[in-house]
Coordinates of C-alpha atoms and ligand atoms in Angstrom, one line a residue:
M1 CA -30.5 26.1 105.0
K2 CA -27.6 26.1 107.1
Q3 CA -24.5 24.4 105.6
K4 CA -23.0 21.6 107.5
K5 CA -19.5 21.9 108.5
W6 CA -18.5 18.3 107.3
L7 CA -19.2 18.5 103.6
D8 CA -19.5 14.7 103.2
E9 CA -22.6 14.7 105.4
Y10 CA -24.0 17.5 103.2
G11 CA -23.6 15.2 100.2
K12 CA -20.7 16.5 98.0
E13 CA -22.2 15.2 94.8
N14 CA -25.6 16.8 95.4
R15 CA -24.5 20.3 95.9
R16 CA -25.9 22.9 93.6
E17 CA -23.5 24.1 91.2
D18 CA -23.7 27.8 91.1
E19 CA -20.8 28.5 88.7
R20 CA -21.0 28.3 84.9
P21 CA -21.3 24.5 84.0
S22 CA -18.4 24.9 81.5
Q23 CA -16.0 26.2 84.1
K24 CA -14.3 23.5 86.1
T25 CA -13.8 24.5 89.9
A26 CA -11.8 23.2 92.7
Y27 CA -12.1 23.6 96.4
F28 CA -10.1 26.1 98.2
G29 CA -11.4 25.8 101.7
Y30 CA -15.2 26.1 101.3
R31 CA -14.6 28.5 98.3
K32 CA -14.8 27.1 94.9
V33 CA -12.3 28.8 92.5
P34 CA -11.6 28.1 89.0
E35 CA -9.6 24.8 88.7
N36 CA -6.8 26.6 86.8
E37 CA -6.3 29.1 89.8
K38 CA -6.2 26.8 92.7
S39 CA -2.4 26.5 92.6
Q40 CA -2.1 30.2 92.8
W41 CA -4.3 30.3 95.7
V42 CA -2.5 27.7 97.4
L43 CA 0.8 29.5 96.6
R44 CA -0.4 32.7 98.2
H45 CA -1.7 30.7 101.3
F46 CA 1.6 29.1 102.0
N47 CA 3.6 32.2 101.3
S48 CA 1.4 33.9 104.0
V49 CA 2.2 31.3 106.6
A50 CA 5.6 30.0 105.8
R51 CA 7.6 32.1 108.3
R52 CA 5.5 30.9 111.2
Y53 CA 4.4 27.5 109.9
D54 CA 6.3 25.3 112.2
L55 CA 5.5 27.3 115.4
M56 CA 1.8 27.5 114.4
N57 CA 1.7 23.6 114.0
T58 CA 3.2 22.9 117.3
L59 CA 1.0 25.4 118.9
L60 CA -2.2 24.4 117.4
S61 CA -1.8 20.7 117.6
L62 CA -0.2 21.1 121.2
G63 CA 2.8 19.3 119.8
I64 CA 0.8 16.3 118.8
H65 CA 1.7 16.6 115.1
H66 CA 5.2 15.4 116.0
L67 CA 3.9 12.2 117.4
W68 CA 1.8 11.6 114.4
K69 CA 4.7 12.3 112.1
R70 CA 7.1 9.9 113.9
T71 CA 4.3 7.2 114.0
A72 CA 3.9 7.7 110.2
V73 CA 7.5 7.4 109.5
R74 CA 8.2 4.5 111.7
I75 CA 5.5 2.6 110.3
M76 CA 7.1 3.0 106.8
A77 CA 9.8 0.8 108.0
L78 CA 12.5 2.5 105.9
N79 CA 15.8 0.7 105.2
P80 CA 19.3 1.9 105.2
G81 CA 20.1 3.2 101.8
D82 CA 16.7 3.9 100.8
R83 CA 16.0 6.7 98.4
V84 CA 12.7 8.7 99.7
L85 CA 10.5 11.3 98.2
D86 CA 8.8 13.7 100.4
V87 CA 6.1 15.3 98.3
C88 CA 4.8 18.5 99.5
G89 CA 7.6 18.3 102.0
G90 CA 7.5 21.9 103.1
T91 CA 9.6 22.7 106.1
G92 CA 10.7 19.0 106.2
D93 CA 9.7 17.4 109.4
L94 CA 8.8 14.1 107.7
A95 CA 12.1 14.4 105.7
I96 CA 14.3 14.8 109.0
L97 CA 12.6 11.7 110.4
A98 CA 13.1 9.6 107.3
A99 CA 16.7 10.8 107.0
G100 CA 17.3 9.5 110.3
A101 CA 16.0 6.1 109.1
V102 CA 17.8 5.8 105.9
G103 CA 21.4 5.7 107.1
R104 CA 24.5 7.5 105.6
S105 CA 23.9 6.1 102.1
G106 CA 20.2 6.9 102.0
R107 CA 18.7 10.2 100.5
V108 CA 15.5 12.1 101.2
I109 CA 14.2 14.6 98.6
I110 CA 11.8 17.4 99.7
Y111 CA 9.7 18.1 96.7
D112 CA 7.6 21.2 97.2
I113 CA 6.2 23.9 94.9
N114 CA 6.6 26.7 97.5
R115 CA 10.0 28.2 97.8
A116 CA 9.1 30.2 100.9
M117 CA 8.1 26.9 102.7
I118 CA 11.4 25.1 101.8
E119 CA 13.4 28.1 103.0
A120 CA 11.4 28.2 106.2
G121 CA 12.7 24.8 107.0
V122 CA 16.4 24.9 105.8
D123 CA 18.1 26.0 109.1
K124 CA 16.1 23.2 111.0
I125 CA 17.1 20.5 108.4
N126 CA 20.8 21.6 108.5
A127 CA 20.9 21.6 112.1
S128 CA 19.4 18.0 112.5
A129 CA 21.8 15.1 112.9
S130 CA 21.0 13.7 109.5
G131 CA 20.4 16.9 107.6
E132 CA 23.1 16.3 105.0
R133 CA 21.0 13.4 103.7
V134 CA 18.2 15.7 102.7
R135 CA 17.9 17.5 99.3
F136 CA 15.4 20.1 97.9
V137 CA 13.6 20.2 94.7
Q138 CA 11.1 22.9 94.0
G139 CA 8.3 21.5 91.8
D140 CA 4.6 20.5 91.2
A141 CA 3.4 17.2 92.9
E142 CA 1.3 16.6 89.6
R143 CA 4.6 16.6 87.6
V144 CA 7.4 15.1 89.4
S145 CA 10.7 15.6 87.8
F146 CA 12.2 12.1 88.5
P147 CA 12.2 9.0 86.4
D148 CA 9.9 6.1 86.8
G149 CA 10.9 3.7 89.6
Y150 CA 13.5 6.0 91.2
F151 CA 12.5 5.8 94.7
D152 CA 12.1 3.0 97.4
A153 CA 9.6 5.0 99.3
V154 CA 7.4 8.0 98.7
M155 CA 5.4 10.1 101.3
V156 CA 3.3 13.0 101.6
G157 CA 2.2 14.8 104.8
F158 CA -0.7 17.2 105.1
G159 CA 0.0 18.3 101.5
I160 CA -2.1 16.2 99.0
R161 CA -5.2 18.1 100.3
N162 CA -3.8 21.2 98.5
V163 CA -2.9 19.5 95.1
T164 CA -5.5 20.5 92.6
H165 CA -5.7 17.2 91.0
M166 CA -5.2 14.9 93.9
D167 CA -5.3 11.8 91.6
E168 CA -2.6 13.2 89.4
G169 CA -0.5 13.7 92.5
F170 CA -1.0 10.1 93.6
K171 CA -0.3 8.8 90.0
E172 CA 3.1 10.6 89.9
M173 CA 3.9 9.1 93.4
C174 CA 3.1 5.7 92.0
R175 CA 5.2 6.3 88.8
V176 CA 8.4 7.3 90.7
L177 CA 8.2 4.5 93.1
K178 CA 9.9 1.1 92.5
P179 CA 7.6 -1.9 92.2
G180 CA 7.1 -3.2 95.8
G181 CA 8.0 0.4 97.1
K182 CA 6.0 1.9 99.9
M183 CA 3.8 5.0 99.8
M184 CA 2.5 6.9 103.0
C185 CA -0.1 9.6 103.1
L186 CA -0.6 11.5 106.5
E187 CA -3.5 13.7 106.2
F188 CA -6.1 15.4 108.4
S189 CA -9.5 13.4 108.6
K190 CA -12.9 13.3 110.4
P191 CA -12.9 12.5 114.1
T192 CA -15.1 9.3 114.6
S193 CA -16.6 10.3 117.9
P194 CA -19.6 12.8 117.5
L195 CA -18.7 14.4 120.8
F196 CA -15.1 14.7 120.1
R197 CA -16.1 16.1 116.4
W198 CA -18.2 18.7 118.1
L199 CA -15.3 19.8 120.3
Y200 CA -12.9 19.8 117.5
D201 CA -15.3 21.8 115.5
I202 CA -15.5 24.4 118.2
Y203 CA -11.7 24.6 118.4
S204 CA -11.1 24.6 114.7
F205 CA -13.6 27.2 114.0
H206 CA -13.1 29.7 116.6
V207 CA -9.7 28.9 118.6
M208 CA -7.5 28.3 115.6
P209 CA -8.4 31.2 113.6
A210 CA -8.1 33.5 116.5
L211 CA -4.6 32.2 117.4
G212 CA -3.8 32.4 113.6
G213 CA -4.7 36.1 113.6
L214 CA -2.9 36.8 116.9
I215 CA 0.3 34.9 116.3
A216 CA 0.7 34.6 112.4
G217 CA -1.3 37.8 111.6
S218 CA -3.9 36.0 109.4
S219 CA -7.0 34.5 110.9
R220 CA -8.3 33.8 107.2
A221 CA -5.3 31.4 106.6
Y222 CA -6.2 29.4 109.5
M223 CA -9.9 29.3 108.7
H224 CA -8.8 28.1 105.5
L225 CA -6.9 25.3 107.2
T226 CA -10.2 24.3 109.1
E227 CA -12.2 24.4 106.0
S228 CA -9.9 22.5 103.7
I229 CA -9.8 19.6 106.1
R230 CA -13.6 19.5 105.9
T231 CA -13.7 19.4 102.1
F232 CA -11.1 16.5 101.9
A233 CA -11.7 12.9 101.1
L234 CA -12.8 10.6 103.8
P235 CA -10.6 7.5 104.6
D236 CA -12.5 5.0 102.4
E237 CA -12.6 7.4 99.4
L238 CA -8.9 7.9 99.9
T239 CA -8.3 4.1 99.9
A240 CA -10.3 3.7 96.7
L241 CA -8.5 6.4 95.0
L242 CA -5.2 4.9 96.0
K243 CA -6.1 1.5 94.6
Q244 CA -7.4 3.2 91.4
V245 CA -4.3 4.8 90.7
G246 CA -2.3 1.7 90.9
F247 CA -1.4 1.0 94.7
S248 CA -2.2 -2.1 96.5
Q249 CA -2.1 -3.5 100.1
V250 CA -3.7 -0.3 101.4
T251 CA -3.9 0.0 105.1
T252 CA -5.0 2.8 107.4
R253 CA -4.2 4.0 110.8
K254 CA -6.4 6.4 112.7
L255 CA -4.5 9.0 114.9
T256 CA -6.1 10.9 117.8
N257 CA -9.8 9.7 117.2
G258 CA -9.3 10.3 113.4
I259 CA -8.1 13.8 113.6
A260 CA -5.5 12.6 111.3
M261 CA -5.2 9.4 109.3
I262 CA -2.2 7.4 107.8
H263 CA -2.7 5.6 104.5
L264 CA 0.0 3.1 103.8
A265 CA 0.3 1.2 100.4
K266 CA 2.6 -0.6 98.1
K267 CA 3.2 -0.3 94.4
Ligands
LIG301 C1 0.7 21.8 105.1 S1 2.2 21.9 104.2 C2 2.8 20.4 104.8 C3 4.4 20.5 104.8 C4 4.9 19.2 105.6 N1 4.8 18.0 104.7 C5 4.5 18.9 107.0 O1 3.8 17.9 107.2 O2 4.5 19.7 107.8 C6 1.6 21.6 102.6 C7 2.8 21.9 101.7 O3 2.3 21.3 100.3 C8 2.8 22.2 99.4 N2 2.2 22.1 98.1 C9 0.9 22.5 98.0 N3 0.6 22.3 96.7 C10 1.7 21.6 96.1 C11 1.9 21.0 94.9 N4 0.9 21.0 93.8 N5 3.1 20.5 94.5 C12 4.1 20.5 95.6 N6 3.9 20.9 96.8 C13 2.8 21.5 97.0 C14 3.0 23.5 100.0 O4 3.7 24.6 99.5 C15 3.2 23.3 101.4 O5 4.6 23.2 101.8

């Protein structure tokens, strides 16, 4: 039987487990890898794309990711003086936007596990108008090295998909947030219109890996991107998880027919 592209339709919970029952697995794209190895797969993936990450983002999204990120930070309504954590912050697009909103006394911390990704963004951040408000910490989203209630706002952009235990990542975001603080998650999702989704699938499974091979030297890495989006939680599932880990007032905003989705919540 042909496997459907969007795994929610296929019925995630009904899929046949073909690995040993005792071994916990996690998705890396469509591939199931031992849970305790996923972070290594993710690390290798981002090592391989770091140098061309920004260029490829802009090319593959035709620049639209900048609009999504601007919308996401704008609706966080950050205040001057805010301390903001950018989990899985990578090359720092969201951090730069947040730094512009928090004023001179505000700070934004990029928290990312991958040194190559952080380094790929440093020049861009330093060249930005508010770059001196941005700091960098290398670390795992599942174990955030800040005390409880330290941040006024936390955000994660296109990163939580890569975290092995997404619930642990969100729990940590909730823990380091002040009561009443805001959490924003920007992530890929599933387009709502079937026609649009069909076109998007053709683009994702054929054009993106081809461009990835041509420009970034790895079609596999960009096929992984396509696959990882299709194994990720749907908006309602994500909303339920956010409530479960302690967030409230969860709202969503669909971007570009649902290619991406913003979840905004409060602690
Ligand atoms: C797709 S990039 C997103 C970067 C940036 N937020 C953006 O919107 O362009 C995902 C980032 O998540 C980071 N990441 C993956 N797993 C992580 C983890 N467990 N803890 C912290 N960062 C992680 C990767 O190193 C990578 O920089």
